[in-house]
Short mmCIF file of C-alpha atoms in Angstrom, two decimals:
data_model
loop_
_atom_site.label_atom_id
_atom_site.label_comp_id
_atom_site.label_asym_id
_atom_site.label_seq_id
_atom_site.Cartn_x
_atom_site.Cartn_y
_atom_site.Cartn_z
CA MET A 78 -51.55 -48.35 2.48
CA THR A 79 -48.40 -46.11 2.26
CA MET A 80 -45.72 -46.96 0.13
CA THR A 81 -42.24 -45.57 0.01
CA GLU A 82 -39.59 -45.98 -2.48
CA SER A 83 -35.98 -44.75 -3.10
CA PRO A 84 -35.85 -41.79 -5.59
CA PRO A 85 -34.04 -42.68 -8.85
CA GLN A 86 -29.97 -42.53 -8.63
CA GLY A 87 -29.83 -39.16 -10.58
CA ALA A 88 -32.34 -37.38 -8.21
CA ALA A 89 -30.42 -38.64 -5.33
CA GLU A 90 -27.21 -37.27 -6.61
CA ALA A 91 -28.75 -34.03 -7.57
CA ASN A 92 -30.26 -33.93 -3.99
CA ASP A 93 -26.88 -34.84 -2.49
CA GLY A 94 -25.51 -32.19 -4.62
CA ALA A 95 -27.90 -29.44 -3.43
CA ALA A 96 -27.07 -30.32 0.14
CA ASN A 97 -23.31 -30.20 -0.33
CA ALA A 98 -23.77 -26.97 -2.10
CA ALA A 99 -26.10 -25.38 0.95
CA LYS A 100 -23.68 -26.62 3.22
CA GLY A 101 -20.75 -25.16 1.55
CA LEU A 102 -22.69 -21.77 1.26
CA TYR A 103 -23.55 -21.90 4.86
CA LEU A 104 -19.95 -22.65 5.69
CA TRP A 105 -18.86 -19.61 3.68
CA LEU A 106 -21.40 -17.56 5.53
CA SER A 107 -20.89 -18.64 9.23
CA THR A 108 -17.46 -19.90 9.57
CA SER A 109 -14.96 -18.84 12.19
CA ASP A 110 -12.13 -20.78 10.60
CA ASN A 111 -9.57 -18.09 9.93
CA LYS A 112 -8.20 -19.94 6.81
CA VAL A 113 -11.71 -20.36 5.24
CA ILE A 114 -12.23 -16.53 6.13
CA ALA A 115 -8.69 -15.75 4.65
CA ARG A 116 -9.75 -17.63 1.08
CA ILE A 117 -12.69 -15.02 0.79
CA TRP A 118 -10.15 -12.18 0.65
CA LEU A 119 -7.73 -14.15 -1.53
CA THR A 120 -9.98 -15.49 -3.91
CA THR A 121 -11.63 -12.04 -4.52
CA ALA A 122 -8.39 -10.27 -4.60
CA SER A 123 -6.75 -12.77 -7.02
CA LEU A 124 -9.57 -12.39 -9.42
CA LEU A 125 -9.70 -8.52 -9.22
CA MET A 126 -5.85 -8.67 -9.47
CA ALA A 127 -5.95 -10.49 -12.92
CA ALA A 128 -8.61 -8.01 -14.16
CA GLY A 129 -7.07 -4.97 -12.55
CA LEU A 130 -3.88 -5.68 -14.46
CA ALA A 131 -5.76 -6.27 -17.67
CA LEU A 132 -7.15 -2.80 -17.19
CA GLY A 133 -3.87 -1.36 -16.52
CA VAL A 134 -2.86 -2.61 -20.11
CA ALA A 135 -5.74 -0.67 -21.62
CA VAL A 136 -5.10 2.37 -19.77
CA SER A 137 -1.51 2.35 -20.92
CA ALA A 138 -2.34 1.47 -24.54
CA GLU A 139 -4.84 4.73 -24.19
CA ARG A 140 -1.99 6.93 -23.60
CA LEU A 141 -0.13 5.93 -26.90
CA ASP A 142 -2.79 8.48 -28.62
CA PRO A 143 -4.21 10.99 -25.98
CA ASP A 144 -5.81 13.05 -28.67
CA ASN A 145 -7.98 10.06 -29.88
CA VAL A 146 -9.03 8.61 -26.39
CA GLY A 147 -10.54 5.75 -28.62
CA ILE A 148 -10.45 2.73 -26.33
CA PHE A 149 -12.76 4.00 -23.55
CA GLY A 150 -14.67 6.46 -25.99
CA GLY A 151 -14.04 9.77 -24.23
CA VAL A 152 -12.01 11.81 -21.67
CA ASN A 153 -14.50 11.07 -18.92
CA ALA A 154 -14.27 7.47 -19.50
CA TYR A 155 -10.61 7.55 -19.52
CA PHE A 156 -10.50 9.23 -16.42
CA GLN A 157 -13.05 6.66 -14.78
CA MET A 158 -10.74 3.78 -15.79
CA TRP A 159 -7.69 5.57 -14.77
CA GLY A 160 -9.13 6.23 -11.37
CA LEU A 161 -10.65 2.61 -11.17
CA TYR A 162 -6.95 1.10 -11.60
CA ARG A 163 -5.51 3.12 -9.01
CA PHE A 164 -8.21 2.50 -6.31
CA GLY A 165 -8.81 -1.22 -7.70
CA MET A 166 -5.13 -2.12 -7.53
CA VAL A 167 -4.48 -0.57 -4.18
CA LEU A 168 -7.68 -1.05 -2.11
CA LEU A 169 -9.23 -3.72 -4.06
CA VAL A 170 -6.32 -5.96 -4.79
CA ALA A 171 -2.79 -5.12 -2.83
CA ILE A 172 -4.21 -4.51 0.70
CA PRO A 173 -6.92 -7.32 0.82
CA LEU A 174 -4.18 -9.66 -0.76
CA LEU A 175 -1.79 -9.26 2.13
CA LEU A 176 -4.43 -8.89 4.70
CA GLY A 177 -6.10 -12.23 3.61
CA LEU A 178 -2.35 -13.84 3.80
CA ALA A 179 -2.18 -12.59 7.27
CA ILE A 180 -5.59 -13.84 8.41
CA ALA A 181 -4.57 -17.44 7.09
CA VAL A 182 -0.91 -17.28 8.47
CA VAL A 183 -0.70 -14.83 11.39
CA PRO A 184 -2.67 -16.66 14.04
CA GLY A 185 -0.38 -19.75 13.35
CA GLN A 186 2.91 -17.74 13.41
CA VAL A 187 2.13 -16.44 16.78
CA GLY A 188 0.68 -19.80 18.12
CA SER A 189 -2.90 -19.16 18.44
CA ARG A 190 -5.68 -21.39 17.33
CA GLU A 191 -7.91 -18.80 15.78
CA ILE A 192 -7.93 -15.11 14.79
CA ALA A 193 -9.21 -12.53 17.09
CA PHE A 194 -12.80 -11.63 16.72
CA PRO A 195 -13.53 -14.32 13.85
CA ARG A 196 -17.06 -13.05 13.42
CA ALA A 197 -15.82 -9.60 12.70
CA ALA A 198 -13.21 -11.01 10.48
CA LEU A 199 -15.81 -12.81 8.43
CA ALA A 200 -17.91 -9.68 8.16
CA ALA A 201 -14.93 -7.66 6.96
CA ALA A 202 -14.32 -10.43 4.20
CA TRP A 203 -17.93 -10.17 3.06
CA GLY A 204 -18.08 -6.33 3.41
CA TYR A 205 -14.79 -6.12 1.28
CA VAL A 206 -16.62 -8.60 -1.46
CA LEU A 207 -19.69 -6.44 -1.38
CA GLY A 208 -17.77 -3.16 -1.60
CA ALA A 209 -15.57 -4.27 -4.10
CA GLY A 210 -18.73 -5.22 -6.26
CA ILE A 211 -20.27 -2.06 -5.83
CA VAL A 212 -17.34 -0.06 -6.76
CA VAL A 213 -16.65 -2.02 -10.04
CA ALA A 214 -20.79 -1.82 -11.06
CA ALA A 215 -20.73 1.90 -10.16
CA VAL A 216 -17.83 2.91 -12.24
CA LEU A 217 -19.13 0.77 -15.18
CA ALA A 218 -22.39 2.64 -14.90
CA GLY A 219 -20.70 6.05 -15.32
CA GLY A 220 -19.52 6.77 -11.93
CA GLY A 221 -15.87 7.00 -10.44
CA TRP A 222 -13.98 9.43 -8.46
CA GLY A 223 -14.91 12.61 -10.20
CA ALA A 224 -14.74 13.84 -14.10
CA ILE A 225 -13.27 16.08 -16.43
CA ASP A 226 -15.87 17.29 -18.92
CA GLY A 227 -18.94 17.58 -16.71
CA VAL A 228 -21.42 14.79 -15.69
CA THR A 229 -25.03 14.15 -16.11
CA THR A 230 -27.31 13.43 -13.01
CA GLY A 231 -27.12 9.73 -13.81
CA GLU A 232 -23.20 9.79 -13.54
CA ALA A 233 -23.48 11.92 -10.39
CA ASP A 234 -25.63 9.24 -8.93
CA ALA A 235 -23.18 6.48 -9.92
CA MET A 236 -20.01 8.71 -8.43
CA ALA A 237 -22.18 8.79 -4.97
CA LEU A 238 -22.52 4.81 -5.23
CA THR A 239 -18.72 4.38 -6.06
CA LEU A 240 -17.72 6.54 -3.08
CA THR A 241 -20.33 4.21 -1.09
CA GLY A 242 -18.51 1.15 -2.06
CA THR A 243 -15.18 2.61 -1.54
CA GLY A 244 -15.83 3.60 2.19
CA LEU A 245 -17.40 0.17 2.74
CA VAL A 246 -14.08 -1.34 1.24
CA MET A 247 -12.16 0.92 3.58
CA LEU A 248 -14.27 0.04 6.51
CA SER A 249 -13.91 -3.64 5.89
CA ILE A 250 -9.96 -3.45 5.70
CA ILE A 251 -9.84 -1.29 8.99
CA ILE A 252 -11.97 -3.98 10.80
CA GLY A 253 -9.81 -6.93 9.23
CA SER A 254 -6.75 -5.22 10.42
CA ILE A 255 -7.96 -4.87 14.12
CA CYS A 256 -8.46 -8.56 14.01
CA VAL A 257 -4.78 -9.11 12.83
CA LEU A 258 -3.52 -6.44 15.20
CA THR A 259 -5.29 -7.87 18.21
CA THR A 260 -4.15 -11.32 17.28
CA VAL A 261 -0.52 -10.37 17.30
CA ILE A 262 -0.91 -8.23 20.63
CA SER A 263 -2.99 -10.58 22.77
CA LEU A 264 -3.11 -13.93 21.33
CA ARG A 265 0.60 -14.75 21.42
CA THR A 266 1.37 -18.38 22.81
CA PRO A 267 3.33 -18.31 26.17
CA GLY A 268 7.11 -17.54 25.82
CA MET A 269 6.49 -15.41 22.63
CA ASN A 270 6.90 -11.65 23.60
CA LEU A 271 6.73 -9.16 20.97
CA MET A 272 10.49 -9.11 20.18
CA ARG A 273 10.03 -12.92 19.19
CA VAL A 274 7.15 -12.28 16.91
CA PRO A 275 8.17 -13.65 13.24
CA LEU A 276 8.69 -10.78 10.77
CA PHE A 277 5.53 -11.45 8.58
CA ALA A 278 3.27 -10.96 11.55
CA TRP A 279 5.53 -7.97 12.81
CA SER A 280 5.11 -6.30 9.66
CA MET A 281 1.45 -6.76 9.59
CA LEU A 282 1.18 -5.36 12.79
CA VAL A 283 3.19 -2.32 11.42
CA ALA A 284 1.17 -1.90 8.39
CA ALA A 285 -2.10 -2.49 9.93
CA THR A 286 -1.82 -0.07 12.66
CA VAL A 287 -1.06 2.43 9.79
CA TRP A 288 -4.10 1.59 7.71
CA VAL A 289 -6.29 1.66 10.99
CA LEU A 290 -4.77 5.17 11.71
CA THR A 291 -4.99 6.45 8.12
CA LEU A 292 -7.93 5.01 6.48
CA PRO A 293 -10.56 6.74 8.75
CA VAL A 294 -9.06 10.03 7.47
CA ALA A 295 -9.86 8.85 4.01
CA ILE A 296 -13.61 7.90 4.99
CA ALA A 297 -14.12 11.30 6.51
CA ASN A 298 -12.69 12.82 2.83
CA ILE A 299 -15.45 10.68 1.30
CA VAL A 300 -18.06 11.94 3.88
CA VAL A 301 -17.30 15.54 2.73
CA ILE A 302 -17.07 14.80 -1.09
CA TYR A 303 -20.38 13.18 -0.79
CA VAL A 304 -21.94 16.13 0.85
CA ASP A 305 -20.57 18.57 -1.75
CA LEU A 306 -21.58 15.96 -4.53
CA ARG A 307 -25.22 15.93 -3.44
CA GLY A 308 -25.46 19.70 -3.35
CA GLY A 309 -25.02 20.16 0.42
CA PRO A 310 -23.12 23.14 2.02
CA LEU A 311 -20.00 23.05 -0.34
CA VAL A 312 -16.73 22.82 1.29
CA PHE A 313 -14.35 22.70 -1.55
CA GLY A 314 -16.68 23.77 -4.32
CA GLU A 315 -18.58 21.91 -6.96
CA PRO A 316 -16.65 18.72 -7.66
CA GLU A 317 -18.66 17.80 -10.82
CA GLY A 318 -16.70 18.56 -13.92
CA SER A 319 -13.27 18.46 -12.39
CA THR A 320 -10.65 16.15 -10.73
CA MET A 321 -11.76 17.42 -7.34
CA ILE A 322 -13.02 14.24 -5.98
CA TYR A 323 -9.90 12.28 -6.90
CA ASP A 324 -7.68 15.25 -5.55
CA GLN A 325 -9.12 14.86 -2.17
CA LEU A 326 -8.02 11.12 -2.14
CA ALA A 327 -4.97 11.24 -4.17
CA TRP A 328 -2.85 11.07 -0.92
CA LEU A 329 -3.69 7.25 -0.83
CA PHE A 330 -1.71 6.85 -3.80
CA GLU A 331 1.24 9.09 -3.30
CA GLN A 332 4.33 8.74 -0.64
CA PRO A 333 4.40 8.49 2.08
CA GLN A 334 1.22 6.48 2.59
CA ILE A 335 1.62 4.19 -0.66
CA TYR A 336 4.60 2.84 0.89
CA SER A 337 2.44 1.34 3.56
CA ILE A 338 0.75 -1.21 1.00
CA ALA A 339 4.39 -2.79 0.62
CA ILE A 340 5.50 -3.25 4.23
CA PRO A 341 3.66 -6.71 4.67
CA ALA A 342 5.77 -7.63 1.37
CA LEU A 343 8.99 -6.83 3.28
CA GLY A 344 7.61 -9.21 6.33
CA VAL A 345 7.40 -11.91 3.50
CA PHE A 346 10.94 -11.28 2.21
CA GLY A 347 12.03 -11.69 5.90
CA SER A 348 10.35 -14.73 6.26
CA VAL A 349 11.31 -16.64 3.28
CA VAL A 350 15.07 -15.87 3.62
CA PRO A 351 15.94 -17.35 6.55
CA VAL A 352 14.37 -20.61 5.49
CA VAL A 353 16.03 -20.58 2.09
CA ALA A 354 19.29 -19.78 3.82
CA LYS A 355 18.47 -22.54 6.50
CA GLY A 356 19.81 -20.22 9.33
CA ARG A 357 18.39 -17.82 11.78
CA GLN A 358 17.68 -14.10 10.58
CA VAL A 359 20.51 -11.96 11.16
CA SER A 360 19.75 -9.56 13.98
CA HIS A 361 16.02 -10.00 14.35
CA PRO A 362 15.47 -7.12 16.54
CA ALA A 363 17.00 -4.86 14.10
CA MET A 364 14.88 -5.96 11.27
CA MET A 365 11.80 -5.35 13.40
CA ALA A 366 13.03 -1.90 13.83
CA LEU A 367 13.64 -1.13 10.31
CA LEU A 368 10.00 -2.35 9.49
CA GLY A 369 8.68 -0.13 12.39
CA LEU A 370 10.58 2.71 10.92
CA ALA A 371 9.24 2.15 7.36
CA GLY A 372 5.86 2.11 9.00
CA VAL A 373 6.40 5.38 10.82
CA LEU A 374 7.41 6.92 7.47
CA SER A 375 4.49 5.75 5.44
CA VAL A 376 1.82 7.37 7.62
CA GLY A 377 -0.17 9.75 5.20
CA GLY A 378 -3.27 11.93 5.44
CA TRP A 379 -1.39 14.95 6.98
CA SER A 380 -0.04 16.02 3.68
CA GLN A 381 -3.23 16.49 1.74
CA PRO A 382 -2.64 19.69 -0.43
CA ILE A 383 -6.37 20.13 -0.76
CA LEU A 384 -7.00 20.95 3.10
CA ASP A 385 -4.68 23.75 4.03
CA GLY A 386 -2.46 24.41 1.06
CA ASP A 387 0.09 22.31 -0.60
CA HIS A 388 2.25 20.80 2.18
CA ARG A 389 4.54 19.01 -0.13
CA ASP A 390 7.22 21.75 -0.24
CA LEU A 391 7.72 21.70 3.47
CA LEU A 392 10.81 20.24 5.12
CA VAL A 393 8.86 17.52 6.94
CA TYR A 394 7.61 16.23 3.44
CA VAL A 395 10.97 16.15 1.82
CA ALA A 396 12.41 14.52 5.06
CA PHE A 397 9.78 11.84 5.05
CA GLY A 398 10.74 11.30 1.18
CA LEU A 399 14.27 11.19 1.75
CA ALA A 400 14.36 9.02 4.78
CA ALA A 401 12.10 6.43 3.55
CA VAL A 402 15.15 5.00 1.39
CA LEU A 403 17.06 4.34 4.77
CA PRO A 404 15.00 1.37 6.27
CA ALA A 405 14.48 -0.01 2.58
CA LEU A 406 18.09 -0.37 1.75
CA ALA A 407 19.15 -1.37 5.48
CA TYR A 408 16.61 -4.22 5.19
CA LEU A 409 17.77 -5.36 1.98
CA GLY A 410 21.02 -5.64 3.06
CA GLY A 411 20.15 -7.36 6.48
CA ASN A 412 18.54 -10.04 4.46
CA ALA A 413 21.54 -10.33 2.08
CA ALA A 414 23.61 -10.85 5.34
CA THR A 415 21.32 -13.58 6.46
CA LEU A 416 21.70 -15.35 2.91
CA LYS A 417 25.38 -14.99 3.38
CA ALA A 418 25.44 -16.51 6.86
CA GLY A 419 23.40 -19.47 6.28
CA GLU A 420 24.00 -22.99 5.64
CA ALA A 421 22.20 -23.29 2.40
CA PRO A 422 24.72 -23.83 -0.61
CA VAL A 423 25.32 -20.91 -2.90
CA GLY A 424 23.69 -21.64 -6.49
CA VAL A 425 20.74 -21.27 -8.53
CA PRO A 426 18.33 -19.04 -6.02
CA PRO A 427 15.21 -21.20 -4.94
CA MET A 428 11.70 -20.07 -6.36
CA HIS A 429 10.52 -18.13 -3.34
CA LEU A 430 13.75 -16.32 -3.08
CA VAL A 431 13.13 -14.97 -6.64
CA GLY A 432 9.89 -13.26 -5.52
CA ALA A 433 10.88 -12.19 -2.07
CA LEU A 434 14.11 -10.58 -3.22
CA GLY A 435 12.32 -8.89 -6.11
CA ALA A 436 9.66 -7.48 -3.79
CA GLY A 437 12.57 -6.00 -1.64
CA LEU A 438 14.07 -4.56 -4.66
CA LEU A 439 10.88 -2.94 -6.01
CA PHE A 440 10.48 -1.60 -2.60
CA LEU A 441 13.67 0.01 -2.65
CA ALA A 442 13.00 1.46 -6.16
CA ALA A 443 10.00 2.87 -5.17
CA THR A 444 11.52 4.81 -2.11
CA ALA A 445 14.57 6.03 -4.10
CA ALA A 446 12.19 7.35 -6.76
CA GLY A 447 9.89 9.02 -4.34
CA ALA A 448 13.35 10.46 -2.79
CA ALA A 449 13.73 11.95 -6.26
CA ARG A 450 10.31 13.13 -6.48
CA VAL A 451 10.54 15.25 -3.44
CA VAL A 452 13.93 17.03 -4.47
CA ASP A 453 12.68 20.49 -5.51
CA PRO A 454 15.02 21.06 -8.56
CA PHE A 455 13.72 17.91 -10.13
CA ASP A 456 9.94 19.27 -9.98
CA LEU A 457 8.50 15.87 -10.44
CA ILE A 458 5.34 16.34 -8.26
CA GLY A 459 2.18 16.42 -10.32
CA THR A 460 3.88 14.44 -13.23
CA THR A 461 4.03 10.84 -14.09
CA ALA A 462 6.52 10.39 -11.50
CA ASP A 463 3.69 10.23 -9.01
CA THR A 464 2.26 6.95 -10.90
CA GLY A 465 5.68 5.81 -11.14
CA VAL A 466 6.37 5.63 -7.33
CA MET A 467 2.81 4.35 -6.95
CA ASN A 468 3.38 1.50 -9.35
CA LEU A 469 6.72 0.49 -7.87
CA ALA A 470 5.29 0.34 -4.33
CA LEU A 471 2.25 -1.56 -5.91
CA ALA A 472 4.42 -3.92 -7.71
CA ALA A 473 6.31 -4.84 -4.49
CA ALA A 474 3.21 -5.47 -2.67
CA LEU A 475 1.73 -7.65 -5.62
CA LEU A 476 5.00 -9.84 -5.63
CA GLY A 477 5.15 -10.03 -1.87
CA GLY A 478 1.79 -11.20 -1.68
CA VAL A 479 2.05 -13.58 -4.67
CA THR A 480 5.36 -15.06 -3.17
CA GLY A 481 3.55 -15.59 0.09
CA LEU A 482 0.69 -17.27 -1.41
CA PHE A 483 2.97 -20.08 -3.04
CA PHE A 484 5.26 -20.20 0.05
CA TRP A 485 2.45 -20.73 2.47
CA SER A 486 0.26 -22.46 0.03
CA PRO A 487 0.44 -25.61 2.39
CA VAL A 488 -0.94 -23.69 5.12
CA VAL A 489 -3.40 -21.61 3.16
CA TRP A 490 -4.87 -23.95 0.90
CA GLY A 491 -3.50 -27.29 1.99
CA ARG A 492 -1.97 -27.99 -1.65
CA LEU A 493 1.32 -26.87 -3.06
CA LEU A 494 1.14 -24.38 -5.87
CA PRO A 495 3.39 -25.41 -8.76
CA SER A 496 6.95 -24.36 -8.44
CA GLY A 497 7.64 -23.38 -12.16
CA SER A 498 4.93 -21.08 -12.27
CA MET A 499 6.05 -19.28 -9.00
CA THR A 500 9.31 -18.49 -10.89
CA LEU A 501 7.58 -17.37 -14.19
CA VAL A 502 4.94 -15.31 -12.04
CA ALA A 503 7.66 -13.66 -10.09
CA LEU A 504 9.79 -12.78 -13.05
CA LEU A 505 6.70 -11.35 -15.06
CA LEU A 506 5.77 -9.18 -11.98
CA LEU A 507 9.16 -7.94 -11.23
CA GLY A 508 10.22 -7.24 -14.73
CA GLY A 509 6.78 -5.53 -15.60
CA GLY A 510 6.83 -3.76 -12.42
CA LEU A 511 10.24 -2.06 -13.05
CA LEU A 512 9.12 -1.19 -16.62
CA VAL A 513 6.03 0.24 -15.74
CA GLY A 514 7.39 2.32 -12.54
CA LEU A 515 10.83 3.41 -13.90
CA SER A 516 9.36 4.31 -17.29
CA ASP A 517 6.72 6.86 -15.70
CA VAL A 518 9.53 8.34 -13.44
CA VAL A 519 11.70 9.03 -16.26
CA ALA A 520 8.63 10.58 -18.10
CA GLY A 521 8.27 12.77 -15.24
CA PHE A 522 11.62 14.36 -15.69
CA ALA A 523 10.10 15.51 -19.22
CA ASP A 524 7.26 16.88 -17.57
CA ALA A 525 4.74 14.45 -18.62
CA PRO A 526 1.37 15.18 -16.65
CA ASP A 527 0.03 12.51 -14.48
CA VAL A 528 -3.52 12.34 -15.64
CA MET A 529 -3.22 12.68 -19.40
CA LEU A 530 -0.36 13.02 -21.59
CA ALA A 531 0.28 16.42 -23.37
CA GLU A 532 -0.53 16.30 -27.21
CA GLU A 533 2.94 16.67 -28.20
CA GLY A 534 4.85 14.99 -25.39
CA GLY A 535 8.27 14.54 -27.30
CA GLN A 536 10.29 11.49 -28.28
CA LEU A 537 11.29 10.70 -24.98
CA ILE A 538 7.78 10.58 -23.40
CA ASP A 539 6.64 8.49 -26.51
CA VAL A 540 9.21 5.85 -25.92
CA MET A 541 8.64 5.81 -22.10
CA VAL A 542 4.76 5.07 -22.99
CA LEU A 543 5.67 2.14 -25.07
CA VAL A 544 8.00 0.85 -22.31
CA SER A 545 5.32 1.32 -19.77
CA LEU A 546 2.64 -0.64 -22.03
CA ALA A 547 5.21 -3.39 -22.26
CA GLY A 548 5.73 -3.48 -18.73
CA ALA A 549 1.85 -3.54 -18.01
CA ALA A 550 1.45 -6.46 -20.51
CA LEU A 551 4.17 -8.34 -18.41
CA MET A 552 2.25 -8.04 -15.35
CA ALA A 553 -1.08 -8.81 -16.73
CA LEU A 554 0.52 -12.09 -17.74
CA GLY A 555 1.72 -12.49 -14.22
CA GLY A 556 -1.92 -11.98 -12.90
CA LEU A 557 -2.91 -14.60 -15.21
CA GLY A 558 -0.37 -16.93 -14.22
CA LEU A 559 -1.29 -16.68 -10.64
CA LEU A 560 -4.79 -17.29 -11.39
CA SER A 561 -4.06 -20.32 -13.59
CA SER A 562 -2.03 -21.80 -10.72
CA LEU A 563 -4.68 -21.20 -8.14
CA VAL A 564 -7.38 -23.06 -10.50
CA GLY A 565 -5.09 -25.99 -10.91
CA ALA A 566 -4.38 -26.18 -6.91
CA VAL A 567 -8.02 -26.06 -6.37
CA ARG A 568 -8.72 -28.92 -8.78
CA ASN A 569 -5.68 -30.92 -7.41
CA GLU A 570 -7.17 -33.08 -4.56
CA THR A 571 -3.74 -34.19 -3.30
CA SER A 572 -2.79 -32.59 0.02
CA ALA A 573 0.54 -31.17 0.48
CA VAL A 574 3.23 -32.16 2.91
CA THR A 575 2.78 -30.10 6.07
CA ASP A 576 6.15 -28.33 5.99
CA PRO A 577 7.80 -28.88 2.69
CA TRP A 578 10.25 -26.10 2.98
CA GLY A 579 11.70 -26.64 6.46
CA GLY A 580 10.00 -23.56 8.00
CA GLN A 581 11.15 -21.90 11.28
CA THR A 582 7.81 -20.78 12.59
CA LEU A 583 4.88 -22.18 14.32
CA GLU A 584 2.50 -21.92 11.36
CA TRP A 585 4.28 -24.87 9.91
CA THR A 586 3.38 -27.31 12.86
CA THR A 587 0.30 -28.29 14.65
CA SER A 588 -0.94 -26.72 18.17
CA GLU A 589 0.06 -29.87 19.98
CA VAL A 590 3.70 -29.06 19.25
CA TRP A 591 3.78 -25.23 20.15
CA GLU A 592 1.74 -26.08 23.26
CA ALA A 593 4.02 -28.71 24.75
CA ASN A 594 7.18 -26.72 23.93
CA LYS A 595 7.96 -23.34 25.31
CA VAL A 596 9.07 -20.44 22.65
CA THR A 597 12.32 -18.92 23.16
CA SER A 598 13.03 -17.22 20.07
CA GLU A 599 11.63 -15.77 16.92
CA ALA A 600 12.57 -19.39 15.22
CA PRO A 601 11.09 -21.98 17.43
CA LEU A 602 10.84 -24.77 14.81
CA LEU A 603 14.61 -24.10 14.03
CA ASP A 604 15.47 -24.36 17.77
CA LEU A 605 13.59 -27.68 18.11
CA ALA A 606 15.07 -29.16 15.17
CA ARG A 607 18.64 -28.29 16.37
CA LEU A 608 17.87 -29.74 19.78
CA SER A 609 16.50 -32.80 18.29
CA SER A 610 19.72 -33.10 16.05
CA GLU A 611 21.75 -33.04 19.03
CA GLY A 612 19.84 -35.64 20.65
CA ASP A 613 18.27 -33.49 23.36
CA ASP A 614 15.01 -34.80 24.67
CA GLY A 615 14.34 -31.75 26.62
CA GLY A 616 10.93 -29.85 26.41
CA GLU A 617 12.08 -26.47 25.54
CA ALA A 618 11.93 -25.06 22.01
#
């Protein structure tokens, strides 16, 4: 005789929980949903952002007493963490944050049901997670991107592993960028030509093109460095016991290349402003042209001094540095004109406008500092002004990405992030970014070296180090505020209103709407709303 009985309730619940966990894991590993894929990028980038900004506080604090180097326990350890902050915040945080936002939002903006090559996008997301984990673990094991006091065999192995993880992250960014590029170029809904693409999607087209063109150059740098590190036929000499490894990749964090990470933040700026203003973007084609020009002026790799002498004193390098201010200033002016021409009443700036406008101002500050850096009489190259330009562009990218996360939270997460947190996080990132970036630029005028401060830097440098530390602390608080908001949103099971802000582009509506109405401008939902208000029952939007 066979007997069957129901398992105890606790066991049944445990089995259900295990099944749901397995189902959830399978979803994350096999999904083709662009929003689920995007959450892999965004969740990882947000966690690393909080950790990276905290590391920035420690690096800034170490500069208070460069003779002691007591926080990290040695010059080599300081250099490893100094490098981790740069590589981490640019390659592991800023670009993935904006790329993840694009994977979630851009398909909807151009009227596509999915992202191009969804399996490749998923593979890129997990490649990024794996590569980031390898980089962090390798640096903590004594690796990094070079050394100052010489390295042991174990540290050399950890450096090789660091390079492997860095290359994997770059390859993942390239693949993810190709998916976004193809979506914008090939999967647009009928009626949406390239001149009607929303500004965020267009900015990602521009930035992703720069990344696809330039990051392979960095991967080639890594291959050469790896051969040198492993004792092959030396190209640039023995990299151990020097900054030779970092020097071959430093162009990623200097102008013009560093500007490319903030171009999508300008797209967020241009997407938020018309919604806040309740009006159409003034001269949409001109704004697209300005973003394109900013992209052209952010192409790096060609100016590497390690390859064929220092090109940074050539006219073309100076021209790139000076010209980068023009699209930044004009783009800011165009958005100001949109606000002025809009229908929204003048008053306290809405929460999203604080972040969007702050990102635009930080990008303008970065290009202005970069213009001063290339002016020969100032002699700022090789000083902390290099870091200042990087930090200003980085802060612009982070603030733009965070603003986009809050603005598009109903699209990305299906939940609203708290508005009070948005304002606080935006102000912390804006204020902290300005303090960190501008203080380093000012210290550069006093000839403060970029890697380690001189033993006797002078009173001005000491004051600027304190200002930089305060700015780093503010940015770290902003990172924790973002993380807290995301955790709160995940725990909140209440779904958000589909379009709480009165959006103008297709990601705020369903596919049935954009498939039933032909797109005739860059703001199809604005057109549809105005036709409805006029009592027009026609089918075009």
